[in-house]
XYZ file of C-alpha atoms in Angstrom:
397
model
C -64.667 72.135 -61.105
C -65.099 74.002 -57.822
C -62.636 71.756 -56.065
C -60.023 72.397 -58.813
C -60.528 76.092 -58.531
C -60.103 75.913 -54.719
C -56.909 73.841 -55.260
C -55.581 76.350 -57.677
C -56.367 79.264 -55.314
C -54.370 77.596 -52.480
C -51.408 77.095 -54.787
C -51.445 80.779 -55.579
C -51.636 81.581 -51.927
C -48.753 79.360 -51.091
C -46.733 80.886 -53.915
C -47.475 84.442 -52.645
C -46.436 83.401 -49.195
C -43.259 82.088 -50.523
C -42.591 85.284 -52.534
C -43.293 87.312 -49.292
C -40.625 85.359 -47.504
C -38.115 85.901 -50.303
C -38.851 89.573 -50.221
C -38.438 89.580 -46.392
C -35.205 87.658 -46.699
C -33.522 89.959 -49.191
C -35.335 93.321 -49.175
C -36.276 94.146 -45.673
C -32.997 95.485 -44.393
C -31.700 91.995 -43.450
C -33.727 92.443 -40.280
C -33.148 88.752 -39.347
C -29.405 89.171 -38.845
C -28.389 90.042 -35.369
C -25.066 91.784 -35.942
C -26.188 95.258 -35.276
C -24.461 95.863 -31.977
C -23.195 98.914 -30.197
C -19.942 99.892 -31.981
C -16.904 100.238 -29.881
C -15.706 103.759 -30.171
C -12.742 105.831 -29.085
C -13.289 107.487 -25.724
C -13.904 111.294 -25.856
C -11.140 113.586 -24.611
C -13.643 115.129 -22.289
C -16.503 113.030 -20.778
C -19.855 114.891 -20.984
C -22.101 115.014 -17.978
C -25.135 112.668 -17.908
C -28.266 112.418 -15.859
C -30.068 109.004 -15.775
C -33.852 109.155 -15.434
C -35.682 106.055 -14.207
C -39.508 106.027 -14.110
C -40.725 103.456 -11.676
C -44.122 102.211 -10.650
C -44.495 99.277 -8.248
C -40.983 97.948 -9.129
C -39.896 96.705 -5.656
C -39.638 93.169 -6.937
C -37.046 93.989 -9.705
C -35.250 97.003 -8.249
C -32.717 95.072 -6.230
C -31.551 93.427 -9.435
C -31.446 96.582 -11.490
C -30.793 99.788 -9.596
C -27.392 98.718 -8.120
C -26.088 98.177 -11.608
C -26.875 101.798 -12.398
C -25.367 103.229 -9.197
C -22.183 101.146 -9.879
C -21.551 102.659 -13.368
C -17.851 103.137 -14.074
C -18.200 106.543 -15.698
C -15.303 109.021 -15.912
C -17.506 112.112 -16.174
C -20.259 113.558 -13.944
C -23.258 111.287 -13.654
C -26.404 111.239 -11.466
C -29.465 108.982 -11.227
C -32.980 110.392 -10.776
C -35.638 107.694 -9.943
C -39.140 108.985 -10.283
C -41.529 106.991 -8.112
C -44.804 107.108 -10.115
C -47.401 106.536 -7.376
C -46.137 103.172 -6.261
C -47.937 101.205 -3.566
C -45.098 98.714 -2.833
C -42.498 101.005 -1.304
C -40.486 101.352 -4.536
C -39.251 104.816 -3.501
C -38.024 103.880 0.043
C -36.352 100.661 -1.336
C -34.549 102.770 -3.845
C -33.195 105.051 -1.086
C -32.210 101.950 0.945
C -30.362 100.434 -1.990
C -28.433 103.619 -2.528
C -27.458 103.812 1.113
C -26.294 100.226 1.037
C -24.615 100.127 -2.413
C -23.200 103.678 -2.778
C -21.934 104.740 -6.146
C -23.569 107.467 -8.241
C -25.691 109.984 -6.492
C -29.445 109.100 -6.451
C -32.423 111.375 -6.124
C -35.847 109.793 -5.530
C -38.790 111.967 -6.289
C -42.531 111.625 -6.996
C -44.561 113.782 -9.484
C -48.015 112.991 -8.171
C -50.863 111.664 -10.336
C -50.523 112.512 -14.103
C -52.863 115.244 -15.400
C -55.307 114.637 -18.194
C -53.608 113.772 -21.519
C -50.556 112.368 -19.912
C -49.730 108.739 -19.043
C -47.986 107.816 -15.867
C -44.716 106.888 -17.422
C -44.314 109.937 -19.618
C -45.312 112.255 -16.785
C -42.650 110.568 -14.577
C -40.142 111.048 -17.428
C -41.138 114.641 -17.708
C -40.663 115.179 -13.935
C -37.205 113.390 -14.050
C -36.051 115.407 -17.001
C -37.169 118.633 -15.155
C -35.083 117.740 -12.183
C -32.087 116.681 -14.425
C -32.138 120.047 -16.348
C -31.185 121.860 -13.111
C -27.788 119.973 -13.441
C -27.227 121.057 -16.978
C -26.482 117.585 -18.363
C -25.239 117.124 -22.012
C -26.958 113.629 -22.181
C -30.036 111.968 -20.668
C -30.243 108.267 -20.228
C -33.861 107.091 -20.126
C -33.947 103.571 -18.652
C -36.668 101.409 -17.206
C -36.514 100.141 -13.716
C -36.283 96.513 -14.686
C -33.090 97.060 -16.784
C -29.746 95.923 -15.326
C -26.631 97.493 -16.929
C -23.074 96.191 -17.131
C -20.593 98.395 -15.265
C -19.367 100.062 -18.473
C -22.843 100.447 -20.105
C -23.155 104.257 -19.659
C -19.520 104.654 -20.764
C -19.863 102.788 -24.049
C -23.235 104.345 -24.858
C -21.825 107.869 -24.504
C -18.622 107.028 -26.479
C -20.661 105.632 -29.284
C -22.989 108.673 -29.386
C -20.107 111.092 -29.154
C -18.059 109.374 -31.919
C -20.918 108.652 -34.217
C -22.643 112.095 -33.840
C -25.877 110.392 -32.721
C -28.630 112.199 -31.088
C -30.168 108.995 -29.874
C -28.329 105.704 -29.042
C -30.770 102.913 -27.917
C -30.194 99.335 -26.973
C -32.847 96.659 -27.247
C -32.195 95.021 -23.828
C -31.958 91.249 -23.703
C -35.271 90.097 -22.229
C -35.475 87.173 -19.802
C -35.796 83.691 -21.387
C -36.036 81.120 -18.588
C -39.639 79.679 -18.527
C -41.006 77.577 -21.444
C -43.354 80.354 -22.532
C -40.520 82.954 -22.450
C -38.534 80.724 -24.720
C -41.367 80.431 -27.160
C -42.599 84.016 -27.084
C -39.683 86.526 -26.155
C -37.174 85.834 -28.991
C -40.114 86.140 -31.483
C -41.162 89.430 -29.915
C -37.680 90.980 -30.771
C -37.735 89.205 -34.180
C -41.166 90.759 -35.113
C -39.983 94.178 -33.863
C -36.871 94.006 -36.022
C -38.950 92.964 -38.957
C -41.214 96.155 -38.607
C -38.159 98.418 -37.768
C -35.028 96.909 -39.468
C -32.105 98.219 -37.334
C -29.855 98.900 -40.288
C -32.366 101.291 -41.789
C -32.817 103.237 -38.492
C -29.298 104.544 -38.462
C -29.240 105.357 -42.150
C -29.450 109.091 -42.824
C -32.346 109.774 -45.177
C -34.238 106.741 -44.109
C -37.712 107.282 -42.737
C -37.502 104.211 -40.394
C -37.346 105.316 -36.885
C -37.495 103.432 -33.652
C -35.993 103.082 -30.178
C -36.111 100.644 -27.380
C -37.627 102.237 -24.373
C -35.547 100.365 -21.788
C -32.364 102.056 -22.730
C -32.322 105.390 -24.731
C -29.362 107.744 -24.480
C -30.536 111.140 -25.649
C -28.745 114.394 -26.175
C -30.251 116.882 -23.781
C -30.207 119.635 -26.472
C -31.987 117.366 -28.844
C -34.625 116.571 -26.160
C -35.279 120.263 -25.757
C -35.575 121.104 -29.353
C -37.859 118.102 -29.963
C -39.913 119.035 -26.889
C -39.613 115.589 -25.421
C -41.538 114.243 -23.626
C -44.329 116.875 -23.995
C -44.557 116.461 -27.715
C -45.200 112.684 -27.364
C -47.468 112.787 -24.384
C -50.320 111.423 -26.535
C -48.028 108.940 -28.203
C -49.297 105.357 -28.711
C -45.861 103.773 -28.264
C -43.567 106.249 -26.487
C -40.098 104.875 -27.516
C -41.060 104.730 -31.197
C -42.637 108.170 -30.950
C -39.499 109.607 -29.333
C -37.351 108.292 -32.140
C -39.734 109.656 -34.782
C -39.795 113.069 -33.165
C -36.060 113.214 -33.065
C -35.568 111.880 -36.620
C -38.342 114.068 -37.961
C -36.381 117.113 -36.697
C -33.216 116.010 -38.584
C -31.657 114.018 -35.750
C -29.481 111.024 -36.197
C -30.581 107.896 -34.310
C -29.106 104.370 -33.773
C -30.770 101.228 -32.460
C -29.198 97.761 -31.916
C -29.263 94.689 -29.767
C -27.637 94.750 -26.369
C -24.863 92.415 -25.191
C -24.815 93.230 -21.447
C -28.014 95.340 -20.910
C -30.712 92.880 -19.609
C -34.253 93.051 -18.469
C -34.759 91.195 -15.180
C -38.494 91.336 -15.392
C -39.883 87.759 -15.346
C -42.767 86.627 -17.500
C -43.135 82.986 -16.302
C -46.773 82.313 -17.580
C -48.404 82.752 -20.885
C -50.823 85.041 -19.218
C -47.973 87.436 -18.252
C -46.652 87.543 -21.926
C -50.177 87.917 -23.194
C -50.837 91.003 -21.148
C -47.479 92.429 -22.148
C -48.324 92.204 -25.773
C -52.094 92.709 -25.838
C -52.018 95.942 -23.687
C -50.532 97.896 -26.567
C -50.994 95.692 -29.738
C -54.146 97.392 -31.062
C -52.627 100.825 -30.148
C -49.746 99.978 -32.424
C -52.396 99.603 -35.178
C -53.703 103.077 -34.395
C -56.947 101.524 -33.223
C -57.913 101.099 -36.911
C -60.106 98.085 -37.797
C -58.976 97.947 -41.387
C -55.383 97.863 -40.194
C -56.277 95.176 -37.803
C -57.883 93.110 -40.584
C -54.831 93.627 -42.836
C -52.451 92.646 -39.939
C -54.484 89.456 -39.224
C -54.485 88.491 -43.010
C -50.840 89.343 -43.309
C -49.807 87.240 -40.308
C -51.854 84.360 -41.621
C -50.417 84.667 -45.126
C -46.805 84.909 -44.032
C -46.686 82.668 -40.974
C -49.644 80.204 -41.034
C -49.925 79.419 -44.782
C -46.362 77.698 -45.155
C -46.948 74.864 -42.723
C -50.513 74.399 -43.813
C -49.494 74.275 -47.539
C -46.755 71.777 -46.766
C -49.143 69.549 -44.902
C -52.171 69.986 -47.188
C -50.223 69.700 -50.465
C -49.614 65.863 -50.223
C -53.199 65.298 -49.084
C -54.518 67.112 -52.209
C -51.897 65.547 -54.447
C -50.584 69.060 -55.169
C -46.745 68.976 -55.218
C -46.480 72.720 -56.172
C -48.415 73.740 -53.070
C -46.330 71.514 -50.749
C -43.028 72.700 -52.270
C -43.969 76.389 -51.990
C -45.099 75.878 -48.408
C -41.991 73.876 -47.529
C -39.645 76.373 -49.039
C -41.472 79.328 -47.323
C -41.276 77.496 -43.877
C -37.631 76.766 -44.498
C -36.773 80.449 -45.166
C -38.873 81.430 -42.106
C -36.980 78.843 -39.964
C -33.587 80.026 -41.302
C -34.228 83.739 -40.585
C -35.396 82.931 -36.992
C -32.181 81.021 -36.254
C -29.951 83.981 -35.587
C -32.393 85.471 -33.068
C -32.532 82.108 -31.168
C -28.715 82.058 -31.176
C -28.639 85.571 -29.788
C -31.035 84.460 -26.962
C -28.902 81.181 -26.455
C -31.903 79.048 -27.320
C -31.906 75.732 -29.131
C -32.507 75.804 -32.864
C -35.148 73.263 -32.760
C -37.435 76.056 -31.617
C -37.174 77.841 -35.043
C -39.800 75.536 -36.862
C -42.257 76.420 -34.026
C -42.416 80.054 -35.224
C -45.773 79.653 -36.939
C -47.294 78.537 -33.637
C -45.815 81.566 -31.906
C -47.031 83.906 -34.633
C -50.537 82.488 -34.228
C -50.360 83.355 -30.430
C -49.359 86.847 -31.453
C -52.284 87.081 -33.837
C -54.706 86.095 -31.032
C -53.089 88.601 -28.663
C -53.565 91.322 -31.192
C -57.254 90.417 -31.716
C -57.686 90.341 -27.920
C -56.153 93.730 -27.698
C -58.790 95.062 -30.154
C -61.601 93.321 -28.225
C -60.541 94.770 -24.986
C -60.370 98.259 -26.613
C -63.928 97.984 -27.922
C -65.208 96.694 -24.544
C -64.039 100.049 -23.169
C -61.219 98.643 -21.104
C -58.424 100.327 -22.902
C -54.774 99.468 -22.245
C -54.300 98.422 -18.527
C -50.948 98.430 -16.781
C -50.088 98.441 -13.023
C -53.360 99.627 -11.834
C -54.012 102.245 -14.487
C -56.289 102.022 -17.476
C -55.829 104.259 -20.586
C -59.161 104.125 -22.231
C -58.647 106.994 -24.718
C -56.833 105.981 -27.958
C -54.590 109.005 -27.749
C -53.581 108.307 -24.142
C -52.483 104.719 -24.551
C -48.791 104.184 -24.117
C -46.390 101.221 -23.459
C -44.899 101.174 -19.977
C -41.933 99.332 -18.548
C-alpha cells in the first residue's frame, strides 16, 4: 500500500513537472526564443552627445581586448570615454592611458574616486564618480559598460539610433559571454537562458508590463532619465545593480529595452568550474533577497522543473510506470527543445541541450553555497572586497 502511494505521488510530481514546462513553453513570454535583437533604426538627423562610463577594478588582463574597441567607435556625434579606476592594484589606470596614447580615437579621461563610503559598493561608487565627470560635458546619453566588454565599431551608433527612434530611456544589450572551455560551454549559455526565463525580453519592452531588467555590461541611458531616477544614488543599496537600474527607470514611467547582442562580447575568461562557481554564487543568494523561504522555494522549484524529468524517465520503467516515464520524457523533450535556440545563439552543438538538468543541478548547488557563505558571514566577495551587509551586496563586472 505504501509503495503504491509513493508511486502515485511520483506520477503526480512528474505530471506537474510536465505541466510546468508546457506553461514555460507557451506562457512565459517565449523566453526561450532568441530573436529579440537590437532593431535597426533610421539614423537621427542630429546625433546626440554621449559619454561612456567604464568602472574598472583590476582589469589589466582584459583591457587590451576591450578598451580599444570603445575608443575606435565610429560615432558621428560628440562622444567621450571616462574610465574610473576603482582602486586597482594591477596598473589598470596607467594601462588605459597607454592604450589611449597608442590607439587614439575617442577622448579618454582616467580618474579614481577613492575608496567607497559606507553604504556604497565599489562599482556603483565608481559609476557615480564617472557620471559626475560626464555631467560637466552635458551629454544627452550615458553608456554604462563594463571593462571586459568589447564593442563592434558601430555599437554606439546603433544603440543611440535605436534609443532615439524607439523613444527608449534605456537600451541594454546582453553581451555574448565567452564560451571556449568545457565548463563555459556547459554553464554560460544556461546562465543567459535562466536569466531570460526570469526576465522575458519581450515583456521588458512592453509598456505596462512590470518586468524590468537590464544587462550591466552594456546599458545606454538617457542622461535626463538618470537624473530624474537619481541613478546611481537611488540604487546604491541594490542587490543586483543592473536590474535595480531598470526597475528604477521603469518605475518612474520610463521605457526600456533589453535584447541579445550580436557584436558586443565579453572577453572575460571563465576557464574553470571554480571561476564560474564564484561568478554565480557571489550574488545568487542576494538575488533571493537573503530570504531562507525563497531559497527553499527556489531549490524545490529547480528540482521540480529540471531534475524530475530525467529522474521520472529513468525511474518509470524500473517501477513499471509508463505514465511517469512518459510525463518525464515529454518534459525533458520540451526542456531540451527550448534550450536549443540559446545553444545555436552561442554556436554550440545541440547535443549539449539534454545536459541542461546537470547544469541546473550545478546552479542549484551554487545557489545553496551562496547562502552558506552568507550565513558564515563572508558575504559576497569580488576582487578583494567583501560585501557582508545584505543591503550592500551588488553584482560587479
